[in-house]
PDB file of C-alpha atoms in Angstrom:
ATOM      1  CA  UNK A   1      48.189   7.444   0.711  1.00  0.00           C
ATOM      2  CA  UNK A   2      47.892   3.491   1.851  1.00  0.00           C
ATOM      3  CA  UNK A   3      47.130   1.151  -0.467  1.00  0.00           C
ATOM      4  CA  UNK A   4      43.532   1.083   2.107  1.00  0.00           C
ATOM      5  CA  UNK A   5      42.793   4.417   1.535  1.00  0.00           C
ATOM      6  CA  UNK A   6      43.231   4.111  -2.238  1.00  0.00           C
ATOM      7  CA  UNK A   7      41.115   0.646  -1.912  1.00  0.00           C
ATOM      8  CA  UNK A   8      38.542   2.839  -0.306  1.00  0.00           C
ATOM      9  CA  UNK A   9      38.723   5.668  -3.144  1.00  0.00           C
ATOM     10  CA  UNK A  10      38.364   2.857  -6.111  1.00  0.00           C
ATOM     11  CA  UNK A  11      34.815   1.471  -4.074  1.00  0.00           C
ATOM     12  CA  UNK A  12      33.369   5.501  -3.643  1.00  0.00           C
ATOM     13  CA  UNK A  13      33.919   6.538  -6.529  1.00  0.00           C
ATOM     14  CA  UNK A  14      32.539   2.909  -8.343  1.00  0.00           C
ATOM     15  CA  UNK A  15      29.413   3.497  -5.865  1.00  0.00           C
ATOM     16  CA  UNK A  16      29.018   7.236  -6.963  1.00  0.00           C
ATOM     17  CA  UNK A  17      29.493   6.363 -10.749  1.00  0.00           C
ATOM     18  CA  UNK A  18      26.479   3.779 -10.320  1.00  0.00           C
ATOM     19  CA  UNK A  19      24.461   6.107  -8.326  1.00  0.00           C
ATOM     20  CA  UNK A  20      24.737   9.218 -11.185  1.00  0.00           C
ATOM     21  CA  UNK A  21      24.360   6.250 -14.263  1.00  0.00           C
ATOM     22  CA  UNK A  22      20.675   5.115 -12.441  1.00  0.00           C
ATOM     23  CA  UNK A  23      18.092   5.821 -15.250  1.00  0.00           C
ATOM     24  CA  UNK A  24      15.788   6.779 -13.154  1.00  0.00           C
ATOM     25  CA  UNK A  25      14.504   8.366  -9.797  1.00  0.00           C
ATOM     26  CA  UNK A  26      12.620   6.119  -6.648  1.00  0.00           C
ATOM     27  CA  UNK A  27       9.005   7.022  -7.461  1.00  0.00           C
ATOM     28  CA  UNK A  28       9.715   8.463 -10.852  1.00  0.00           C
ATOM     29  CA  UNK A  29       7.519   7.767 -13.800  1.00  0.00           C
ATOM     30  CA  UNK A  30       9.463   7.332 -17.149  1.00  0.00           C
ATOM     31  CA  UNK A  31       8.455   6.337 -20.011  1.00  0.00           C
ATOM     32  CA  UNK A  32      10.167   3.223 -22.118  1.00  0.00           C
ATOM     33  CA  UNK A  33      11.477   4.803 -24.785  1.00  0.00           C
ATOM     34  CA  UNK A  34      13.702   6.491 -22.423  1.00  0.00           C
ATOM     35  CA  UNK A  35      14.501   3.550 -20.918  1.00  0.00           C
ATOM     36  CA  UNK A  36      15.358   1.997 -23.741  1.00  0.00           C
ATOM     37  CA  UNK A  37      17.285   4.605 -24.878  1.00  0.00           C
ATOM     38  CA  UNK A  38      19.398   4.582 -21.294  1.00  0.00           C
ATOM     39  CA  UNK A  39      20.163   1.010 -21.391  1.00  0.00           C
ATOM     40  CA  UNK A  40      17.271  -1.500 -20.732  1.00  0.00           C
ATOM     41  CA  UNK A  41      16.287  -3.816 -22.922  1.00  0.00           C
ATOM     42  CA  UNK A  42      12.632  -4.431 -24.613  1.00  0.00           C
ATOM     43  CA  UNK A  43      12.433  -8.516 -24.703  1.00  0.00           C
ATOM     44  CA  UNK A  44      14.114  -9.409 -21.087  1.00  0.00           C
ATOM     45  CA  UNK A  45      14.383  -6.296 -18.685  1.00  0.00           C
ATOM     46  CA  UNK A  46      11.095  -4.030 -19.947  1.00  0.00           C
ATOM     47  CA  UNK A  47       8.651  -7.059 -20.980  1.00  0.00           C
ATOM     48  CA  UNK A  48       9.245  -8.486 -17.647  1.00  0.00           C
ATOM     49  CA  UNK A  49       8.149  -5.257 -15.725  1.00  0.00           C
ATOM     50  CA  UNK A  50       5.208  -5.002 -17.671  1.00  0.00           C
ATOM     51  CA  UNK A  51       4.068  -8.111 -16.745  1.00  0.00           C
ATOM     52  CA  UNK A  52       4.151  -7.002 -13.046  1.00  0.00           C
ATOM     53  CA  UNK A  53       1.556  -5.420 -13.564  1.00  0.00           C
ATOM     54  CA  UNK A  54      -1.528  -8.077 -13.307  1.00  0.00           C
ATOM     55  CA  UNK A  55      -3.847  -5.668 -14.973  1.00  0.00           C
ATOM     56  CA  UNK A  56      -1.642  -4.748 -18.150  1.00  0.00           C
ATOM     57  CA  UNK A  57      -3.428  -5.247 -21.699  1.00  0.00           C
ATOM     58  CA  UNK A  58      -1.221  -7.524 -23.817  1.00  0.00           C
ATOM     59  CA  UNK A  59       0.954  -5.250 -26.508  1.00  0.00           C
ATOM     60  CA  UNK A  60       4.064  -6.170 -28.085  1.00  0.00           C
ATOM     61  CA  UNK A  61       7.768  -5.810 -27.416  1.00  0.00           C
ATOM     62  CA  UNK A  62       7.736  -2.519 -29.848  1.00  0.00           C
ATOM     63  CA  UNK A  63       5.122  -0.708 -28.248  1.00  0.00           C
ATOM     64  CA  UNK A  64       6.612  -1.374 -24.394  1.00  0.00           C
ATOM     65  CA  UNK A  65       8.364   2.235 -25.619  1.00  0.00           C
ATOM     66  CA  UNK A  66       4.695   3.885 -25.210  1.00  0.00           C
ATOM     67  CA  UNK A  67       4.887   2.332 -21.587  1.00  0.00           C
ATOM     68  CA  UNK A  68       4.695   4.623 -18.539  1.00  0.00           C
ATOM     69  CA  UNK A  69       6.933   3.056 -15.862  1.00  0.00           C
ATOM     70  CA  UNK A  70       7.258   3.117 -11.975  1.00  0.00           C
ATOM     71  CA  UNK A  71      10.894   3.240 -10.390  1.00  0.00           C
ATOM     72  CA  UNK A  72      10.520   1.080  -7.540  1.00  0.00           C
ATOM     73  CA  UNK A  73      13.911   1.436  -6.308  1.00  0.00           C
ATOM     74  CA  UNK A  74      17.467   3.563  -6.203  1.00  0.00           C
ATOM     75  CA  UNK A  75      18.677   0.627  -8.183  1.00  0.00           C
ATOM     76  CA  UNK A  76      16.829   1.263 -11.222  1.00  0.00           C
ATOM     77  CA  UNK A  77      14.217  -1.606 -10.366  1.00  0.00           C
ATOM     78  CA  UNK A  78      10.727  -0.369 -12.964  1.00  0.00           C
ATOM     79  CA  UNK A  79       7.310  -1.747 -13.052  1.00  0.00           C
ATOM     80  CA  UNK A  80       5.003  -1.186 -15.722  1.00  0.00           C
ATOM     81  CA  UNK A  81       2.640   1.411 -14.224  1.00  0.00           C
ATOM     82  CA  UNK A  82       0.140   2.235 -17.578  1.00  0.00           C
ATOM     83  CA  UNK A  83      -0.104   1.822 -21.552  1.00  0.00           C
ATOM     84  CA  UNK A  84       0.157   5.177 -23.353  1.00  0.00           C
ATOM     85  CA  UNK A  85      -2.534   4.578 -25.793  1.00  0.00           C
ATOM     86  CA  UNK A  86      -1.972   7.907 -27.735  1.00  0.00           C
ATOM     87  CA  UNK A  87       1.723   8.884 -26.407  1.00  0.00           C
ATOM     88  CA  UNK A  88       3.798   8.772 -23.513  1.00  0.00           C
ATOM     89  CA  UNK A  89       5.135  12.279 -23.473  1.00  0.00           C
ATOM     90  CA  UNK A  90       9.205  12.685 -22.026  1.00  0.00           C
ATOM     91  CA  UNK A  91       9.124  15.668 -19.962  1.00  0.00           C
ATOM     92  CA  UNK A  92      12.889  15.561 -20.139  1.00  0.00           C
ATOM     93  CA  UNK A  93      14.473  15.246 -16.211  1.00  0.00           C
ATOM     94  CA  UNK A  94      14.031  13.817 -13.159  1.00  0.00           C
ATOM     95  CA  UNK A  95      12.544  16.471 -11.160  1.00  0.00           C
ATOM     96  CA  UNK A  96       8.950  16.259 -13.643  1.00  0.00           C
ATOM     97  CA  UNK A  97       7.024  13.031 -14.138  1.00  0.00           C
ATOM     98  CA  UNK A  98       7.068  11.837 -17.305  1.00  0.00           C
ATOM     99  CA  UNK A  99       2.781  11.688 -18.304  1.00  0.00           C
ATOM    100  CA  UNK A 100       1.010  10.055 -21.268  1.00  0.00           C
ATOM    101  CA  UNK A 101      -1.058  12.082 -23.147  1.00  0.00           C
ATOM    102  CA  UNK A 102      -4.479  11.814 -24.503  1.00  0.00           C
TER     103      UNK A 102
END
């Protein structure tokens, strides 16, 4: 192989170990603790998509876990969709919405 080809090889395989680390599914809903628990953080990355959400009751950093959110993108880009009053409820994979329950 040329050292092009292996160039090439180093960039898929970077852009197919980003795709299968994404937390999350374009039109997904999730729920925080799950995002938390795959990588995003409560006080910068979560807080911040809750508050995209004009409409969003005011909770605190702990309770962004009982957050249902939106994937908006391929990227792993979330807005805060709903507050899980009682739970938000993990279905478990990417195929089933994660739902809050009453």
């Amino acid at each position: 192989m040329t050292l092009f080809h292996l160039a090439g090889l180093a960039t898929l395989l970077a852009v197919a170990t980003a795709q299968i680390t994404t937390p999350c599914t374009y039109q997904e809903y999730v729920c925080g603790s799950t995002l938390l628990t795959n990588g995003y953080t409560a006080t910068t990355e979560l807080r911040a998509a809750y508050s995209a959400n004009p409409n969003a009751p005011n909770i605190t950093d702990a309770q962004l876990s009982q957050v249902l959110f939106r994937c908006i993108d391929q990227a792993g880009g979330v807005v805060g969709n709903s507050y899980c009053i009682v739970n938000c409820a993990v279905i478990g994979n990417d195929t089933v919405n994660d739902e809050c329950t009453m």
